[in-house]
Amino acid sequence: MRFIHTPAVLAGLTALPQALSFPGPPHIGFNLDAAQYGQDNIVSVDVAIIGGGSVGTYSAFQLKDAGKKVLVIEKKGRLGGHTETFTDPETGSPIDIGVKLYYNDPIVYNYYKRFNLTTSNINISGGPAPQYIDFRTGKDLQGVPPSNSSALAAALGRYSAVLAKYPQLERGFFLPDPVPEELTMPFGQFVEKYDLGALVQFFFNIAGAFGDILELPTVQQFRAQSLELLATVQDFQTSSVMNNSLLYGRAEAELSASKSLFLNSNVLCTERVSKSGSVKLLVDTPQGRKLVVAKKLLITIPPTPAALKNFDINKEEFDIFSQLKGVGYYTSVIRNAAPPNVQLQNLALTEPYALPPMPGFYTCNPSGVNPALHVCYYGTKLDQILSDDDARAAIIASLKQYQAANGVNLTGPPEFEVFSNHSPYYLMASAEATKEGFYKDMYALQGKRNTFWNGATWRTQDSTACWKFTKDVVVPQVLAGLGAGDVGV
């Protein structure tokens, strides 16, 4: 979760691929016969976990601590996923540019404690007052009135009262059947129905990259702004040394020591229901090709058909996952973005609730460690993705326009110290699909074909909420599945 977060370069703006055809069995052409591999190239485990992000890593330790043998398979050279930390070479100080905030909750500090780490409170309302910029023109917006704290508190009360009617949503997408209309109406209509205008900017700033929140189904806003999140908003936690990646460094060391981790590794093919009843995966690793034989498979990567093409998905899975859409989200550390200690916040006074159109900036925040560096957050609307090159170009063009419009002269032009593409982000189903039982159908996949599913798509783009979902819902299902064997094809 991040906190508070020109003309865009539209040439590279594309929809997520929707015209994918159902793939054939990916193991055709590959040999998954264990007799063809030496014992040094066969890895047998209870659970193979695909993806070493926040959820995959937490799942691994929940299962490992329950006495199960696990293997995490991660295509990157590190664990942590959206948790990314840049070390400023000038000061040697860390700057978290991905996951920054956690709830003030035992699940957080117990997890950190397991690796001899701690968290501390972070004041998200501290720092300089934002400078409001209309990034469509780059102009500074003078005289923007401060938010009305009394009106915000009253609106939050009304919002919380509605959300409290659906306590099952605190655990996941456990929706009533039939799904109430107020959960699938555009959030903009929900705001009007319950007079919630005073909280729209607050939600936009704290939700993370969520695109145009007024267009999205209200249940997706409930997903991002839960009662648990609102309860901790004055007491968010972060790494005590301002480096959330340390957690994943410690996790990586422990998993590596127990030979439970493949980094820089790619799954070539999968057979999820073999004659032996196990799952087989052929994996390219830096140490050569390995055959992984697992009792169960836990997939934690974003479940797009493209990402799952080597995982032997069947038509039921394909039909479900091909309905998902996400937003584009890009984080970066930029030198010479704005004057020192100036926070830029995108605002569009001519738009409803002054929400800036996407694609565009959310915010550019002072790094806190080097006055020449800012942490910038940029995003798109739902079902839009910018390539890395076009996102970079759009970000720099917007900053140059802002500087020219306001006579800002720095030591040089804006330039990237680091850039990260988190797309597709916040994968979600449409209102129509939600009404027709999409999430019930998606959750019903758990355990089928020796496979369990986890990750932000199954809960929300929020580490704390996902850890709770993992501990309370997914891991008990996996453990029960290990005892019961395969539950269907």
Short mmCIF file of C-alpha atoms in Angstrom, two decimals:
data_model
loop_
_atom_site.label_atom_id
_atom_site.label_comp_id
_atom_site.label_asym_id
_atom_site.label_seq_id
_atom_site.Cartn_x
_atom_site.Cartn_y
_atom_site.Cartn_z
CA MET A 1 0.00 0.00 0.00
CA ARG A 2 1.36 3.41 -0.92
CA PHE A 3 0.37 6.59 0.84
CA ILE A 4 -0.95 9.75 -0.46
CA HIS A 5 -0.12 9.57 -3.50
CA THR A 6 0.41 16.98 -19.12
CA PRO A 7 -0.42 15.26 -21.47
CA ALA A 8 0.14 11.53 -21.29
CA VAL A 9 1.88 9.74 -24.09
CA LEU A 10 -1.05 7.73 -25.42
CA ALA A 11 0.64 5.97 -28.30
CA GLY A 12 1.47 2.99 -26.14
CA LEU A 13 -1.85 2.88 -24.28
CA THR A 14 -3.43 -0.49 -24.87
CA ALA A 15 -6.10 -2.68 -23.39
CA LEU A 16 -5.13 -5.86 -21.60
CA PRO A 17 -5.33 -8.74 -24.07
CA GLN A 18 -8.87 -10.09 -24.19
CA ALA A 19 -8.81 -12.14 -27.40
CA LEU A 20 -6.68 -14.93 -26.01
CA SER A 21 -7.51 -18.38 -27.24
CA PHE A 22 -7.75 -21.33 -24.91
CA PRO A 23 -4.29 -22.96 -24.81
CA GLY A 24 -3.57 -26.60 -25.32
CA PRO A 25 -1.75 -28.76 -22.75
CA PRO A 26 1.60 -26.99 -22.18
CA HIS A 27 3.45 -30.17 -21.29
CA ILE A 28 3.21 -31.48 -24.86
CA GLY A 29 6.77 -31.61 -26.17
CA PHE A 30 8.30 -31.78 -22.69
CA ASN A 31 9.29 -34.93 -20.83
CA LEU A 32 7.82 -35.14 -17.33
CA ASP A 33 8.81 -38.75 -16.71
CA ALA A 34 10.83 -38.79 -13.48
CA ALA A 35 12.82 -41.77 -14.79
CA GLN A 36 14.43 -39.42 -17.31
CA TYR A 37 15.93 -37.21 -14.60
CA GLY A 38 18.72 -37.90 -12.15
CA GLN A 39 17.90 -37.73 -8.47
CA ASP A 40 19.84 -34.45 -8.17
CA ASN A 41 17.39 -32.89 -10.62
CA ILE A 42 14.17 -34.06 -8.95
CA VAL A 43 12.72 -32.04 -6.09
CA SER A 44 9.87 -33.56 -4.08
CA VAL A 45 7.82 -31.31 -1.79
CA ASP A 46 4.45 -31.06 -0.14
CA VAL A 47 3.60 -27.71 -1.75
CA ALA A 48 5.16 -25.90 -4.69
CA ILE A 49 4.43 -22.18 -4.51
CA ILE A 50 4.44 -20.10 -7.67
CA GLY A 51 5.49 -16.53 -6.97
CA GLY A 52 7.66 -15.12 -4.20
CA GLY A 53 5.86 -11.84 -3.63
CA SER A 54 4.29 -10.76 -0.37
CA VAL A 55 1.63 -13.49 -0.46
CA GLY A 56 3.80 -16.29 -1.82
CA THR A 57 6.47 -15.66 0.80
CA TYR A 58 3.99 -15.42 3.67
CA SER A 59 2.25 -18.59 2.48
CA ALA A 60 5.57 -20.42 2.39
CA PHE A 61 6.34 -19.65 6.02
CA GLN A 62 2.82 -20.45 7.21
CA LEU A 63 3.13 -23.87 5.60
CA LYS A 64 6.78 -24.35 6.57
CA ASP A 65 6.01 -23.53 10.19
CA ALA A 66 3.17 -26.07 10.03
CA GLY A 67 5.78 -28.75 9.25
CA LYS A 68 5.30 -28.93 5.49
CA LYS A 69 8.07 -29.07 2.92
CA VAL A 70 7.70 -26.18 0.48
CA LEU A 71 9.41 -24.83 -2.59
CA VAL A 72 8.97 -21.24 -3.77
CA ILE A 73 9.53 -20.67 -7.49
CA GLU A 74 10.15 -17.00 -8.39
CA LYS A 75 11.08 -15.63 -11.81
CA LYS A 76 12.84 -12.56 -10.39
CA GLY A 77 16.16 -12.59 -8.58
CA ARG A 78 14.61 -11.58 -5.27
CA LEU A 79 11.57 -12.10 -3.06
CA GLY A 80 9.06 -9.38 -2.22
CA GLY A 81 7.09 -8.68 -5.39
CA HIS A 82 5.64 -5.17 -5.12
CA THR A 83 7.80 -4.54 -2.05
CA GLU A 84 10.74 -2.71 -3.61
CA THR A 85 13.42 -0.59 -1.98
CA PHE A 86 15.88 1.74 -3.69
CA THR A 87 19.12 2.60 -1.90
CA ASP A 88 20.23 6.16 -2.61
CA PRO A 89 23.92 5.90 -3.56
CA GLU A 90 24.65 9.41 -2.27
CA THR A 91 23.32 8.92 1.26
CA GLY A 92 23.22 5.14 1.53
CA SER A 93 19.63 5.46 2.77
CA PRO A 94 16.77 3.17 1.72
CA ILE A 95 13.64 4.48 -0.02
CA ASP A 96 10.63 2.17 -0.18
CA ILE A 97 9.00 2.66 -3.57
CA GLY A 98 6.45 -0.14 -3.43
CA VAL A 99 4.73 -1.48 -0.32
CA LYS A 100 5.22 1.08 2.41
CA LEU A 101 2.40 0.71 4.94
CA TYR A 102 0.97 -2.06 7.09
CA TYR A 103 -1.86 -2.14 9.61
CA ASN A 104 -1.16 -1.83 13.32
CA ASP A 105 -1.99 -5.47 13.81
CA PRO A 106 -0.40 -8.49 15.54
CA ILE A 107 -0.11 -10.35 12.24
CA VAL A 108 2.31 -7.66 11.06
CA TYR A 109 4.60 -7.34 14.02
CA ASN A 110 4.57 -11.09 14.69
CA TYR A 111 5.69 -11.73 11.11
CA TYR A 112 8.44 -9.13 11.43
CA LYS A 113 9.42 -10.55 14.82
CA ARG A 114 9.86 -13.98 13.28
CA PHE A 115 12.83 -12.53 11.37
CA ASN A 116 14.10 -10.44 14.30
CA LEU A 117 12.73 -7.25 12.75
CA THR A 118 10.35 -4.60 14.04
CA THR A 119 7.90 -2.05 12.72
CA SER A 120 7.17 1.47 13.90
CA ASN A 121 4.37 3.97 13.48
CA ILE A 122 4.52 6.23 10.44
CA ASN A 123 2.60 9.51 10.32
CA ILE A 124 1.08 9.71 6.83
CA SER A 125 -0.18 13.23 7.43
CA GLY A 126 3.28 14.55 8.30
CA GLY A 127 5.62 16.35 5.98
CA PRO A 128 5.05 19.45 3.86
CA ALA A 129 1.60 20.55 2.77
CA PRO A 130 0.98 19.39 -0.80
CA GLN A 131 1.31 21.72 -3.75
CA TYR A 132 -1.71 21.04 -5.92
CA ILE A 133 -0.95 20.74 -9.63
CA ASP A 134 -3.33 20.22 -12.52
CA PHE A 135 -1.05 17.94 -14.51
CA ARG A 136 -3.18 18.40 -17.61
CA THR A 137 -1.61 21.86 -17.89
CA GLY A 138 1.16 21.65 -15.30
CA LYS A 139 -0.19 24.73 -13.53
CA ASP A 140 -0.07 25.29 -9.80
CA LEU A 141 -3.60 25.54 -8.37
CA GLN A 142 -3.65 28.42 -5.94
CA GLY A 143 -6.11 28.80 -3.08
CA VAL A 144 -7.34 25.23 -2.86
CA PRO A 145 -9.33 25.12 0.39
CA PRO A 146 -8.28 22.56 3.00
CA SER A 147 -10.45 19.52 3.49
CA ASN A 148 -13.27 19.79 6.01
CA SER A 149 -12.31 17.38 8.78
CA SER A 150 -15.81 17.38 10.31
CA ALA A 151 -17.43 16.60 6.97
CA LEU A 152 -14.85 13.87 6.31
CA ALA A 153 -15.48 12.26 9.71
CA ALA A 154 -19.24 12.30 9.13
CA ALA A 155 -18.88 10.80 5.65
CA LEU A 156 -16.55 8.09 6.96
CA GLY A 157 -19.19 7.26 9.55
CA ARG A 158 -21.86 6.83 6.88
CA TYR A 159 -19.54 4.77 4.71
CA SER A 160 -18.53 2.53 7.62
CA ALA A 161 -22.17 1.95 8.54
CA VAL A 162 -22.90 0.54 5.08
CA LEU A 163 -19.72 -1.52 5.01
CA ALA A 164 -20.59 -2.98 8.42
CA LYS A 165 -23.64 -4.62 6.82
CA TYR A 166 -21.24 -6.95 4.99
CA PRO A 167 -18.80 -8.24 7.64
CA GLN A 168 -17.92 -11.24 5.46
CA LEU A 169 -16.12 -8.86 3.08
CA GLU A 170 -13.40 -8.37 5.70
CA ARG A 171 -12.27 -11.94 4.93
CA GLY A 172 -12.45 -11.83 1.14
CA PHE A 173 -14.98 -11.68 -1.70
CA PHE A 174 -17.61 -13.60 0.21
CA LEU A 175 -20.59 -11.84 -1.32
CA PRO A 176 -24.27 -12.27 -0.51
CA ASP A 177 -26.32 -14.20 -3.06
CA PRO A 178 -27.91 -12.44 -4.86
CA VAL A 179 -25.39 -9.61 -4.82
CA PRO A 180 -27.04 -6.38 -3.58
CA GLU A 181 -27.28 -3.61 -6.15
CA GLU A 182 -25.36 -1.15 -3.98
CA LEU A 183 -22.28 -3.38 -4.16
CA THR A 184 -22.14 -3.39 -7.94
CA MET A 185 -23.23 0.18 -8.75
CA PRO A 186 -20.42 2.57 -9.80
CA PHE A 187 -18.82 4.05 -6.72
CA GLY A 188 -19.74 7.52 -7.98
CA GLN A 189 -23.43 6.60 -7.67
CA PHE A 190 -22.82 5.09 -4.25
CA VAL A 191 -21.15 8.36 -3.17
CA GLU A 192 -24.23 10.32 -4.25
CA LYS A 193 -26.64 7.86 -2.61
CA TYR A 194 -24.97 8.14 0.79
CA ASP A 195 -23.64 11.72 0.56
CA LEU A 196 -19.98 10.69 0.71
CA GLY A 197 -18.41 13.45 -1.39
CA ALA A 198 -16.23 14.62 1.50
CA LEU A 199 -14.29 11.34 1.53
CA VAL A 200 -13.65 10.87 -2.20
CA GLN A 201 -10.29 12.67 -2.26
CA PHE A 202 -9.24 10.93 0.94
CA PHE A 203 -9.98 7.52 -0.56
CA PHE A 204 -8.30 8.40 -3.84
CA ASN A 205 -5.13 9.40 -2.02
CA ILE A 206 -4.90 6.44 0.30
CA ALA A 207 -6.18 3.59 -1.85
CA GLY A 208 -3.06 3.03 -3.89
CA ALA A 209 -3.23 2.93 -7.68
CA PHE A 210 -6.89 2.33 -8.34
CA GLY A 211 -7.57 4.31 -11.51
CA ASP A 212 -10.85 6.20 -11.73
CA ILE A 213 -12.47 5.13 -8.48
CA LEU A 214 -15.85 6.65 -9.42
CA GLU A 215 -16.28 4.24 -12.34
CA LEU A 216 -15.46 1.05 -10.44
CA PRO A 217 -18.04 -1.18 -8.75
CA THR A 218 -18.54 -0.15 -5.14
CA VAL A 219 -17.51 -3.60 -3.89
CA GLN A 220 -14.04 -2.91 -5.29
CA GLN A 221 -13.85 0.23 -3.15
CA PHE A 222 -14.98 -1.83 -0.15
CA ARG A 223 -12.17 -4.20 -1.03
CA ALA A 224 -9.60 -1.39 -0.87
CA GLN A 225 -11.08 0.62 2.01
CA SER A 226 -12.06 -1.99 4.58
CA LEU A 227 -13.12 -1.37 8.15
CA GLU A 228 -9.80 -2.80 9.33
CA LEU A 229 -7.87 -0.34 7.18
CA LEU A 230 -9.93 2.62 8.38
CA ALA A 231 -9.38 1.53 11.98
CA THR A 232 -5.61 1.76 11.58
CA VAL A 233 -5.37 4.85 9.38
CA GLN A 234 -3.94 6.97 12.20
CA ASP A 235 -1.45 4.29 13.20
CA PHE A 236 0.02 2.71 10.08
CA GLN A 237 3.20 0.70 10.53
CA THR A 238 6.33 0.40 8.46
CA SER A 239 9.80 -1.06 8.89
CA SER A 240 11.54 0.53 11.87
CA VAL A 241 14.57 1.18 9.67
CA MET A 242 12.40 2.36 6.72
CA ASN A 243 13.34 -0.65 4.60
CA ASN A 244 10.52 -3.14 4.10
CA SER A 245 12.68 -5.24 1.79
CA LEU A 246 14.75 -6.41 4.77
CA LEU A 247 11.89 -8.75 5.66
CA TYR A 248 12.23 -10.50 2.32
CA GLY A 249 16.01 -10.63 2.53
CA ARG A 250 15.71 -12.56 5.80
CA ALA A 251 13.00 -14.78 4.32
CA GLU A 252 15.16 -15.49 1.28
CA ALA A 253 18.10 -16.50 3.47
CA GLU A 254 16.02 -18.97 5.46
CA LEU A 255 14.35 -20.51 2.43
CA SER A 256 17.66 -20.80 0.60
CA ALA A 257 19.30 -22.48 3.59
CA SER A 258 16.60 -25.18 3.57
CA LYS A 259 16.78 -25.56 -0.23
CA SER A 260 13.22 -24.28 -0.50
CA LEU A 261 13.72 -21.53 -3.06
CA PHE A 262 14.31 -21.22 -6.79
CA LEU A 263 15.05 -17.62 -7.84
CA ASN A 264 15.54 -16.48 -11.44
CA SER A 265 13.50 -19.53 -12.41
CA ASN A 266 10.76 -20.14 -14.97
CA VAL A 267 8.16 -22.88 -15.14
CA LEU A 268 8.28 -24.46 -18.60
CA CYS A 269 5.28 -26.75 -18.24
CA THR A 270 2.97 -28.25 -15.65
CA GLU A 271 0.93 -31.40 -15.23
CA ARG A 272 -1.44 -30.81 -12.35
CA VAL A 273 -3.18 -34.17 -12.31
CA SER A 274 -0.63 -36.90 -13.07
CA LYS A 275 -1.11 -40.65 -12.95
CA SER A 276 0.53 -40.67 -9.53
CA GLY A 277 -1.88 -38.01 -8.28
CA SER A 278 0.89 -35.46 -7.82
CA VAL A 279 1.68 -32.19 -9.54
CA LYS A 280 4.69 -32.10 -11.86
CA LEU A 281 6.48 -28.94 -12.93
CA LEU A 282 9.46 -28.63 -15.22
CA VAL A 283 11.47 -25.60 -14.14
CA ASP A 284 14.42 -23.80 -15.69
CA THR A 285 16.72 -22.66 -12.87
CA PRO A 286 20.24 -21.17 -12.77
CA GLN A 287 21.36 -24.65 -11.66
CA GLY A 288 19.77 -26.35 -14.66
CA ARG A 289 16.43 -27.90 -15.49
CA LYS A 290 14.61 -29.41 -12.50
CA LEU A 291 11.57 -31.66 -12.23
CA VAL A 292 9.46 -30.62 -9.25
CA VAL A 293 7.02 -33.20 -7.89
CA ALA A 294 4.55 -31.74 -5.40
CA LYS A 295 1.48 -33.01 -3.61
CA LYS A 296 -0.20 -29.63 -4.07
CA LEU A 297 0.37 -26.46 -6.05
CA LEU A 298 -0.24 -22.95 -4.69
CA ILE A 299 -0.32 -20.23 -7.37
CA THR A 300 0.09 -16.67 -6.06
CA ILE A 301 0.96 -14.73 -9.23
CA PRO A 302 -1.68 -12.54 -10.94
CA PRO A 303 -3.93 -15.14 -12.60
CA THR A 304 -4.11 -13.75 -16.11
CA PRO A 305 -4.32 -16.31 -18.94
CA ALA A 306 -1.02 -14.99 -20.28
CA ALA A 307 0.74 -15.50 -16.94
CA LEU A 308 -0.76 -18.98 -16.58
CA LYS A 309 -0.01 -20.26 -20.07
CA ASN A 310 2.53 -22.82 -18.76
CA PHE A 311 0.35 -24.02 -15.89
CA ASP A 312 -1.96 -26.47 -17.64
CA ILE A 313 -5.09 -24.35 -17.14
CA ASN A 314 -8.38 -25.89 -18.19
CA LYS A 315 -11.38 -24.21 -19.80
CA GLU A 316 -13.11 -23.48 -16.49
CA GLU A 317 -10.07 -21.61 -15.22
CA PHE A 318 -9.49 -19.87 -18.53
CA ASP A 319 -13.09 -18.67 -18.73
CA ILE A 320 -12.88 -17.22 -15.22
CA PHE A 321 -9.47 -15.58 -15.38
CA SER A 322 -9.95 -14.11 -18.85
CA GLN A 323 -12.62 -11.80 -17.37
CA LEU A 324 -10.15 -10.03 -15.08
CA LYS A 325 -8.95 -6.51 -15.84
CA GLY A 326 -6.39 -4.34 -14.06
CA VAL A 327 -4.91 -0.86 -14.00
CA GLY A 328 -1.45 0.30 -14.97
CA TYR A 329 0.71 1.39 -12.04
CA TYR A 330 4.26 2.78 -12.15
CA THR A 331 6.51 3.90 -9.31
CA SER A 332 9.83 5.67 -9.59
CA VAL A 333 12.52 7.68 -7.86
CA ILE A 334 13.26 10.79 -9.93
CA ARG A 335 16.04 13.32 -9.63
CA ASN A 336 15.05 16.95 -10.26
CA ALA A 337 11.31 16.27 -10.27
CA ALA A 338 10.42 19.23 -8.04
CA PRO A 339 12.05 21.64 -5.57
CA PRO A 340 13.32 20.12 -2.31
CA ASN A 341 10.63 19.23 0.26
CA VAL A 342 7.80 20.02 -2.17
CA GLN A 343 5.06 17.43 -2.49
CA LEU A 344 3.13 17.54 -5.75
CA GLN A 345 -0.42 16.23 -5.74
CA ASN A 346 -2.50 15.93 -8.90
CA LEU A 347 -5.85 17.73 -8.78
CA ALA A 348 -8.42 18.67 -11.43
CA LEU A 349 -10.85 21.25 -10.10
CA THR A 350 -13.09 20.99 -13.18
CA GLU A 351 -13.71 17.26 -12.62
CA PRO A 352 -16.12 15.62 -10.15
CA TYR A 353 -14.62 15.76 -6.67
CA ALA A 354 -11.49 17.25 -8.30
CA LEU A 355 -10.23 13.77 -9.19
CA PRO A 356 -7.54 13.93 -11.87
CA PRO A 357 -8.21 11.98 -15.08
CA MET A 358 -6.08 8.95 -15.67
CA PRO A 359 -3.53 8.21 -17.05
CA GLY A 360 -1.62 10.64 -14.91
CA PHE A 361 0.21 11.26 -11.67
CA TYR A 362 -1.11 10.47 -8.26
CA THR A 363 1.63 12.25 -6.32
CA CYS A 364 5.32 13.05 -6.25
CA ASN A 365 6.61 12.95 -2.67
CA PRO A 366 9.94 14.13 -1.24
CA SER A 367 12.17 11.10 -0.70
CA GLY A 368 12.99 12.12 2.86
CA VAL A 369 16.64 11.13 2.42
CA ASN A 370 17.93 13.30 -0.43
CA PRO A 371 16.47 16.72 -1.31
CA ALA A 372 17.14 16.12 -5.01
CA LEU A 373 15.01 12.96 -5.12
CA HIS A 374 11.25 12.45 -5.23
CA VAL A 375 9.18 9.26 -5.18
CA CYS A 376 6.58 9.49 -7.93
CA TYR A 377 3.43 7.45 -8.51
CA TYR A 378 1.73 7.27 -11.92
CA GLY A 379 -1.24 5.24 -13.10
CA THR A 380 -3.92 4.55 -15.69
CA LYS A 381 -7.60 3.75 -15.80
CA LEU A 382 -8.92 0.20 -15.62
CA ASP A 383 -7.98 -2.00 -18.59
CA GLN A 384 -5.23 0.32 -19.79
CA ILE A 385 -1.54 -0.49 -19.75
CA LEU A 386 1.41 1.65 -20.79
CA SER A 387 4.64 0.06 -21.88
CA ASP A 388 7.69 0.89 -19.79
CA ASP A 389 8.99 3.26 -22.45
CA ASP A 390 5.70 5.10 -22.82
CA ALA A 391 5.15 5.34 -19.07
CA ARG A 392 8.63 6.79 -18.63
CA ALA A 393 8.05 9.28 -21.44
CA ALA A 394 4.67 10.34 -20.02
CA ILE A 395 6.11 10.87 -16.53
CA ILE A 396 9.03 12.98 -17.74
CA ALA A 397 6.81 14.99 -20.11
CA SER A 398 4.40 15.78 -17.29
CA LEU A 399 7.19 16.91 -14.97
CA LYS A 400 8.78 19.10 -17.63
CA GLN A 401 5.42 20.70 -18.35
CA TYR A 402 4.89 21.39 -14.64
CA GLN A 403 8.35 22.94 -14.35
CA ALA A 404 7.88 25.12 -17.43
CA ALA A 405 4.41 26.29 -16.37
CA ASN A 406 5.65 27.37 -12.94
CA GLY A 407 9.15 28.65 -13.69
CA VAL A 408 10.81 25.84 -11.75
CA ASN A 409 14.55 25.74 -12.42
CA LEU A 410 16.54 22.89 -10.92
CA THR A 411 20.11 21.65 -11.36
CA GLY A 412 19.10 19.59 -14.39
CA PRO A 413 16.17 17.97 -16.17
CA PRO A 414 14.09 15.30 -14.44
CA GLU A 415 15.64 11.87 -14.77
CA PHE A 416 14.97 8.42 -13.37
CA GLU A 417 17.07 6.92 -10.62
CA VAL A 418 14.84 3.84 -10.68
CA PHE A 419 11.58 2.91 -12.39
CA SER A 420 9.21 0.01 -11.67
CA ASN A 421 6.17 -1.28 -13.53
CA HIS A 422 3.61 -2.94 -11.23
CA SER A 423 1.05 -3.64 -13.96
CA PRO A 424 -1.48 -5.20 -14.16
CA TYR A 425 -2.51 -3.95 -10.72
CA TYR A 426 -5.76 -4.50 -8.80
CA LEU A 427 -7.14 -7.18 -11.09
CA MET A 428 -10.93 -7.21 -10.79
CA ALA A 429 -14.16 -8.41 -12.39
CA SER A 430 -16.82 -6.17 -13.91
CA ALA A 431 -20.07 -5.30 -12.15
CA GLU A 432 -21.98 -7.59 -14.51
CA ALA A 433 -19.67 -10.53 -13.85
CA THR A 434 -19.86 -9.89 -10.11
CA LYS A 435 -23.68 -9.99 -10.24
CA GLU A 436 -23.50 -13.29 -12.12
CA GLY A 437 -21.40 -14.93 -9.41
CA PHE A 438 -17.87 -14.40 -10.68
CA TYR A 439 -16.22 -14.39 -7.26
CA LYS A 440 -18.19 -17.41 -6.09
CA ASP A 441 -17.01 -19.27 -9.19
CA MET A 442 -13.43 -18.08 -8.75
CA TYR A 443 -13.27 -19.10 -5.10
CA ALA A 444 -14.75 -22.50 -6.03
CA LEU A 445 -11.52 -23.27 -7.89
CA GLN A 446 -9.70 -23.77 -4.59
CA GLY A 447 -8.43 -27.32 -4.33
CA LYS A 448 -9.46 -28.48 -7.78
CA ARG A 449 -6.79 -30.25 -9.81
CA ASN A 450 -4.43 -30.29 -6.80
CA THR A 451 -4.24 -26.51 -7.01
CA PHE A 452 -4.88 -23.67 -4.60
CA TRP A 453 -4.86 -19.97 -5.38
CA ASN A 454 -3.82 -16.88 -3.45
CA GLY A 455 -2.65 -13.32 -4.00
CA ALA A 456 -4.01 -9.82 -4.34
CA THR A 457 -6.64 -10.87 -6.88
CA TRP A 458 -8.20 -13.14 -4.27
CA ARG A 459 -8.29 -10.47 -1.56
CA THR A 460 -6.89 -6.99 -2.22
CA GLN A 461 -3.70 -5.13 -3.15
CA ASP A 462 -2.74 -4.85 0.52
CA SER A 463 -0.11 -6.97 2.26
CA THR A 464 -1.73 -7.02 5.71
CA ALA A 465 -5.17 -7.99 4.42
CA CYS A 466 -3.62 -10.66 2.19
CA TRP A 467 -1.60 -12.12 5.07
CA LYS A 468 -4.81 -12.43 7.09
CA PHE A 469 -6.60 -14.04 4.17
CA THR A 470 -3.68 -16.44 3.78
CA LYS A 471 -3.57 -17.40 7.43
CA ASP A 472 -7.33 -17.66 8.03
CA VAL A 473 -8.62 -18.97 4.69
CA VAL A 474 -6.05 -20.30 2.23
CA VAL A 475 -3.50 -22.14 4.38
CA PRO A 476 -6.20 -24.10 6.26
CA GLN A 477 -7.59 -25.16 2.86
CA VAL A 478 -4.16 -26.26 1.66
CA LEU A 479 -3.47 -28.21 4.85
CA ALA A 480 -6.87 -29.91 4.60
CA GLY A 481 -6.14 -30.70 0.96
CA LEU A 482 -2.84 -32.31 1.84
CA GLY A 483 -4.75 -34.62 4.14
CA ALA A 484 -7.56 -35.35 1.71
CA GLY A 485 -5.63 -35.85 -1.54
CA ASP A 486 -6.86 -34.69 -4.91
CA VAL A 487 -10.44 -33.41 -4.86
CA GLY A 488 -11.26 -33.45 -8.54
CA VAL A 489 -10.14 -32.73 -12.07
#
